Short mmCIF file of C-alpha atoms in Angstrom, two decimals:
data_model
loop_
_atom_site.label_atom_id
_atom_site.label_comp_id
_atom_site.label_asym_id
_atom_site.label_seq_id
_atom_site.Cartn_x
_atom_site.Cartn_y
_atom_site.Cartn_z
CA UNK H 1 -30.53 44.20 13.00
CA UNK H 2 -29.65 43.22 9.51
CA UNK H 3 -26.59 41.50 10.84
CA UNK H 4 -28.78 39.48 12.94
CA UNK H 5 -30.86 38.58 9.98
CA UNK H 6 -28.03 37.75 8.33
CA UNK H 7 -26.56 35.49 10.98
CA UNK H 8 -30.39 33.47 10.97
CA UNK H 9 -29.82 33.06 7.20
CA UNK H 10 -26.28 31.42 7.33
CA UNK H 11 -27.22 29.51 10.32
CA UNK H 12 -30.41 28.39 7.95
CA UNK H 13 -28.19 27.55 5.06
CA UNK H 14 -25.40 25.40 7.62
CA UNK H 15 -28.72 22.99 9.32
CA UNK H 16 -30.03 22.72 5.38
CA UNK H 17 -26.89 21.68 4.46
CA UNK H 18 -26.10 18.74 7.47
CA UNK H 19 -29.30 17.60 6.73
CA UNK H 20 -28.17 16.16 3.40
CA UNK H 21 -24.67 15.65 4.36
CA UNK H 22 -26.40 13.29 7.42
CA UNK H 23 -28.31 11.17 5.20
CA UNK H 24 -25.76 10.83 2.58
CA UNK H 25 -23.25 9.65 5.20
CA UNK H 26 -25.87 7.04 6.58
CA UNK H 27 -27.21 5.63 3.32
CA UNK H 28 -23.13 4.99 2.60
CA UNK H 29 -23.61 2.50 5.26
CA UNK H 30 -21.67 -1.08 3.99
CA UNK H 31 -24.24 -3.88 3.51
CA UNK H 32 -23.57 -7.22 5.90
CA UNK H 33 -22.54 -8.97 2.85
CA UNK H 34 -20.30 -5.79 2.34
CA UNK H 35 -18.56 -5.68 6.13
CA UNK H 36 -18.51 -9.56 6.04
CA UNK H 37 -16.46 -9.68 3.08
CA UNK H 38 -14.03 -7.06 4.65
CA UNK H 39 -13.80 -8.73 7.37
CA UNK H 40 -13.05 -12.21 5.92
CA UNK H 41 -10.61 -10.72 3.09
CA UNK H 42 -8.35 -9.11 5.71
CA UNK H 43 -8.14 -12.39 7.51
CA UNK H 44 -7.62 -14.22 4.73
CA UNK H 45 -4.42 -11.52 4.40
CA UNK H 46 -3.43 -11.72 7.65
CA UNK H 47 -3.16 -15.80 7.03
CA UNK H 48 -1.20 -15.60 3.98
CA UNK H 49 1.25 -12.90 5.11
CA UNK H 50 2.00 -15.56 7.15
CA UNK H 51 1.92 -18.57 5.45
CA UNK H 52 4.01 -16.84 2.94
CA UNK H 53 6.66 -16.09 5.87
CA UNK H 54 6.56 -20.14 7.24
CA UNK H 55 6.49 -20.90 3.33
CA UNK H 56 9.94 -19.19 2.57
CA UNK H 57 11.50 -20.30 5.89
CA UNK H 58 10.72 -23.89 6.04
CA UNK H 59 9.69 -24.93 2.43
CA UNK H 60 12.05 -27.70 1.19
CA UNK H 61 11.09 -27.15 -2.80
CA UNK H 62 12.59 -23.82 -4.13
CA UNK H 63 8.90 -23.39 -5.67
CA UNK H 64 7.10 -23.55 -2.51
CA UNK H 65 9.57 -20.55 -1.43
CA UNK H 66 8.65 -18.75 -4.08
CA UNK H 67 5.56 -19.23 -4.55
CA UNK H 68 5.21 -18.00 -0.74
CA UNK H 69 7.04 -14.95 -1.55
CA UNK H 70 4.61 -13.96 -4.30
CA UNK H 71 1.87 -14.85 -2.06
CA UNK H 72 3.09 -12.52 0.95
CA UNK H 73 3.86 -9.65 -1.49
CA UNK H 74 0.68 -9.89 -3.07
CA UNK H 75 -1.59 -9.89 -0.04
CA UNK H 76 0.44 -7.08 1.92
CA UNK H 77 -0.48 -5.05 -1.05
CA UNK H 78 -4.30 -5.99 -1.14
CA UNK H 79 -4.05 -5.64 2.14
CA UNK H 80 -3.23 -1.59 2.49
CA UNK H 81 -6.31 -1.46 -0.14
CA UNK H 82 -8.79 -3.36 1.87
CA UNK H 83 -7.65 -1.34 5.20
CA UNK H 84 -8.39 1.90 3.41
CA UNK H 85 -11.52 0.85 2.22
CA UNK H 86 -12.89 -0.15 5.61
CA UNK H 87 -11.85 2.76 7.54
CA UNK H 88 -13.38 4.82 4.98
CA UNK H 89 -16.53 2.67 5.41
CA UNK H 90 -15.77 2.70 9.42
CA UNK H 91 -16.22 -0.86 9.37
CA UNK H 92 -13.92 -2.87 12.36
CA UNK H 93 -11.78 -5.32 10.90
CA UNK H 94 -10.34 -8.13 13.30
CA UNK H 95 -6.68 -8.09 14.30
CA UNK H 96 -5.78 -11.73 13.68
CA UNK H 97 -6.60 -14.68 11.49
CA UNK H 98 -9.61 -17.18 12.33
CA UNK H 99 -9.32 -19.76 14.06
CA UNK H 100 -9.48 -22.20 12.07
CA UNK H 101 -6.79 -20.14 9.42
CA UNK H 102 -4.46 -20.43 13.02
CA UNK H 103 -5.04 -24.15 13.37
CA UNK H 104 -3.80 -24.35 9.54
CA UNK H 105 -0.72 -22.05 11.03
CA UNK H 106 -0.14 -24.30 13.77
CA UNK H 107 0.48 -27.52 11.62
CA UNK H 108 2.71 -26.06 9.21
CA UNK H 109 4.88 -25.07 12.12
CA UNK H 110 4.51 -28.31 13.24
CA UNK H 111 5.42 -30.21 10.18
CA UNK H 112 9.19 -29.95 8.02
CA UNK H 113 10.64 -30.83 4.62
CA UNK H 114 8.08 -32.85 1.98
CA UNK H 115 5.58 -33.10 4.63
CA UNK H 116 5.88 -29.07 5.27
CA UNK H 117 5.50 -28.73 1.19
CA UNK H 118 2.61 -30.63 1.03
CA UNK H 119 0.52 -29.40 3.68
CA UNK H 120 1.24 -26.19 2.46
CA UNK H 121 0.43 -26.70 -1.09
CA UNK H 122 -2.75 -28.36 -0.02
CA UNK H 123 -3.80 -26.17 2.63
CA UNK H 124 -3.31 -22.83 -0.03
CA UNK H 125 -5.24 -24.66 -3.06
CA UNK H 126 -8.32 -25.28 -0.85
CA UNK H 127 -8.20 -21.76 0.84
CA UNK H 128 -8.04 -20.08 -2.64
CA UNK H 129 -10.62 -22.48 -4.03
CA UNK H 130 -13.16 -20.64 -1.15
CA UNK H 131 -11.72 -17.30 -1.50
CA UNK H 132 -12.31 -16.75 -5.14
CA UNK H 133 -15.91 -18.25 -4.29
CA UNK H 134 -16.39 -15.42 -1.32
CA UNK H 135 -14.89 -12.70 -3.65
CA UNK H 136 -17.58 -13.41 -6.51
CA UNK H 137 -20.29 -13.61 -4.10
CA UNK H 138 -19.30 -9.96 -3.27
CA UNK H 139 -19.47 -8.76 -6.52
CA UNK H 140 -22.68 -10.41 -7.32
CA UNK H 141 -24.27 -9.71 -4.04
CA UNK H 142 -22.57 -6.44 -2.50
CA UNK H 143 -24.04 -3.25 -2.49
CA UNK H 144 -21.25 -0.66 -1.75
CA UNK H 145 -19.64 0.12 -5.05
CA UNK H 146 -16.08 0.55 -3.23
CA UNK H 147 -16.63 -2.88 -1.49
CA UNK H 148 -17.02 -4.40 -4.67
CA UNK H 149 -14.57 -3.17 -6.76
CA UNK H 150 -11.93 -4.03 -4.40
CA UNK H 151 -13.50 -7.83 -4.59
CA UNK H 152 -13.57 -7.17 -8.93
CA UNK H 153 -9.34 -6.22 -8.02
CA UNK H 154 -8.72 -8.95 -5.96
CA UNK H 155 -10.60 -12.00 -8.33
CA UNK H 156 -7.61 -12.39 -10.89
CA UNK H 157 -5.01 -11.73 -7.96
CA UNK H 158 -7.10 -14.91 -6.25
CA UNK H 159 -6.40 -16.73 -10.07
CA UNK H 160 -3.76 -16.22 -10.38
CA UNK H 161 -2.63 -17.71 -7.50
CA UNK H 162 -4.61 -20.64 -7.87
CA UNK H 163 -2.96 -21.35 -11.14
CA UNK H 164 0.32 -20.92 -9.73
CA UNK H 165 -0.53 -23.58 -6.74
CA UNK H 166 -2.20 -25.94 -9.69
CA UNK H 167 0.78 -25.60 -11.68
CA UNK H 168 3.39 -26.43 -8.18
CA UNK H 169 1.61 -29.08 -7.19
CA UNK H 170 1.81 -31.39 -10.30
CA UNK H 171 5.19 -30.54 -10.38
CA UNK H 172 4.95 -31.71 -6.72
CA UNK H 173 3.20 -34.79 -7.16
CA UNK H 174 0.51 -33.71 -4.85
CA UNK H 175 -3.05 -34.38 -5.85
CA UNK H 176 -5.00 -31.42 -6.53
CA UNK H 177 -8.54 -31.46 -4.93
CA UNK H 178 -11.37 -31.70 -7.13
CA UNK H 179 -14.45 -29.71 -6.39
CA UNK H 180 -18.16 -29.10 -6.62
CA UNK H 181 -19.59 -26.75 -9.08
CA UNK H 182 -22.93 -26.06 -6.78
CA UNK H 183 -22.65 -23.36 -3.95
CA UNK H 184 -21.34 -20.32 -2.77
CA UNK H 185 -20.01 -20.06 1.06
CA UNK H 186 -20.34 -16.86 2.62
CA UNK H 187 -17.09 -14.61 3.31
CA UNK H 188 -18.99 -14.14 7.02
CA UNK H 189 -20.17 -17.64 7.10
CA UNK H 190 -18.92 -20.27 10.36
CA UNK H 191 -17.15 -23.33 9.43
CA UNK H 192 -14.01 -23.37 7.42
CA UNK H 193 -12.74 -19.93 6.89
CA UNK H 194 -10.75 -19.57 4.04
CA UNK H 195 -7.19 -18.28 3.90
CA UNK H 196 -6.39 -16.31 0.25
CA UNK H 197 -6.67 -13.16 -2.17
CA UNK H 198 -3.44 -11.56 -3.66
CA UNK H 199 -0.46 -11.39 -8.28
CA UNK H 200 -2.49 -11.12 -11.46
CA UNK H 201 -4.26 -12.67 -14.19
CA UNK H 202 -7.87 -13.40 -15.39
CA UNK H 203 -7.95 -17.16 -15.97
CA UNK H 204 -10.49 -19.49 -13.04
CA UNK H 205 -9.93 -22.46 -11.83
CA UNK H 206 -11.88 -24.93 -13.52
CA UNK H 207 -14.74 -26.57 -11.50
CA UNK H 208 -13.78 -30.57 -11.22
CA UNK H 209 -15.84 -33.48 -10.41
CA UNK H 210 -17.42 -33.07 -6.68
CA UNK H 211 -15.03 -34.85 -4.64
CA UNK H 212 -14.08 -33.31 -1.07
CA UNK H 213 -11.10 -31.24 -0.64
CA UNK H 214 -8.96 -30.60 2.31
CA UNK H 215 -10.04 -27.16 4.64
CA UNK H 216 -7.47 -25.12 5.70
CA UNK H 217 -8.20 -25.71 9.69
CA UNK H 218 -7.79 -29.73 9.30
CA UNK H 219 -10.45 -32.30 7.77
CA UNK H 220 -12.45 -32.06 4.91
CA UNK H 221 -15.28 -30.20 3.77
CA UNK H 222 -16.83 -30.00 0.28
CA UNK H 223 -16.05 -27.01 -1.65
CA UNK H 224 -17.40 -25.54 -4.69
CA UNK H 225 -15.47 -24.71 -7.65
CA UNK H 226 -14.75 -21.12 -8.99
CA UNK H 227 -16.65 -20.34 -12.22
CA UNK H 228 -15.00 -19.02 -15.60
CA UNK H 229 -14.77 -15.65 -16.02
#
């Protein structure tokens, strides 16, 4: 009999303790802003895994292969991070870039040489210009503490790489899009998608005059500036 009593006891003890366990599991539940920016970030990796790849293979300026190398090592790394964060989150992450990152992947297989270079150059400053944008929005607006330390990790990796492209493309000769200070696009948002985040350093781009700067799927579309950390 006291066995049985015991038995009701544990059993007690076991439900008390799901109960807890339950409701701590579903208030770890990732914000939208949260999954969005998952989402978008891994795409964003996805694009420049490849764009690093196409940059290495068809770039005619030894900086523009280089410069892609960084970019792919940088990105596979962030990468692993942002994968372990959203399984541990159980968010779904998609298994290829946007569509508009592809139609950014489809011209610079279409184009070669100087052409190649500057499409690429152009293509990456505009994508990074959006991604740092996305990545401060996270840590501003997310909620999940993982979430947004991974965006706090990624922000000078996202610098960094802008300074890099700045620095390329006036060796290049290739005019480097001035932006808007005002706004904040959404990493989930429609539109242009943004390829980017990956290398170190703390310095931001500096916001410009608002002028419109090329998207990464094609066209234009006005995009606001980074602000100084």
């Amino acid at each position: 009999m006291l066995g049985i009593k015991r038995l009701g006891l544990l059993a007690a003890l076991v439900l008390v303790g799901v109960a807890p366990a339950a409701a701590a599991q579903a208030a770890a539940q990732p914000s939208t802003q949260d999954t969005q920016y998952l989402q978008a970030v891994h795409q964003v990796n996805l694009f420049e895994i490849t764009a690093g790849d196409l940059a290495q293979q068809k770039g005619q300026d030894q900086g523009v292969k280089d410069l892609g190398a960084m970019l792919k090592t940088d990105h596979t790394q962030l990468d692993q991070t942002v994968q372990q964060t959203a399984s541990q989150l159980g968010v779904e992450l998609p298994n290829e870039p946007s569509a508009d990152q592809q139609a950014v992947i489809d011209q610079l297989n279409n184009a070669s040489g100087k052409e190649f270079d500057r499409l690429w150059v152009t293509s990456e400053l505009a994508g990074h210009v959006q991604a740092i944008q996305a990545t401060q929005t996270e840590i501003s607006q997310g909620s999940e503490q993982s979430v947004v330390q991974l965006a706090q990790t990624a922000l000078p990796i996202l610098q960094t790489h802008y300074d890099e492209l700045v620095q390329l493309a006036n060796q290049l000769g290739i005019p480097v899009p001035q932006t808007s200070a005002s706004g904040t696009p959404s990493p989930g948002g429609t539109g242009t998608e943004s390829p980017a985040p990956g290398g170190t350093g703390t310095e931001s781009p500096a916001p410009g005059t608002g002028t419109e700067s090329p998207a990464p799927g094609g066209g234009t579309t006005e995009t606001p500036a980074p602000s100084e950390s």
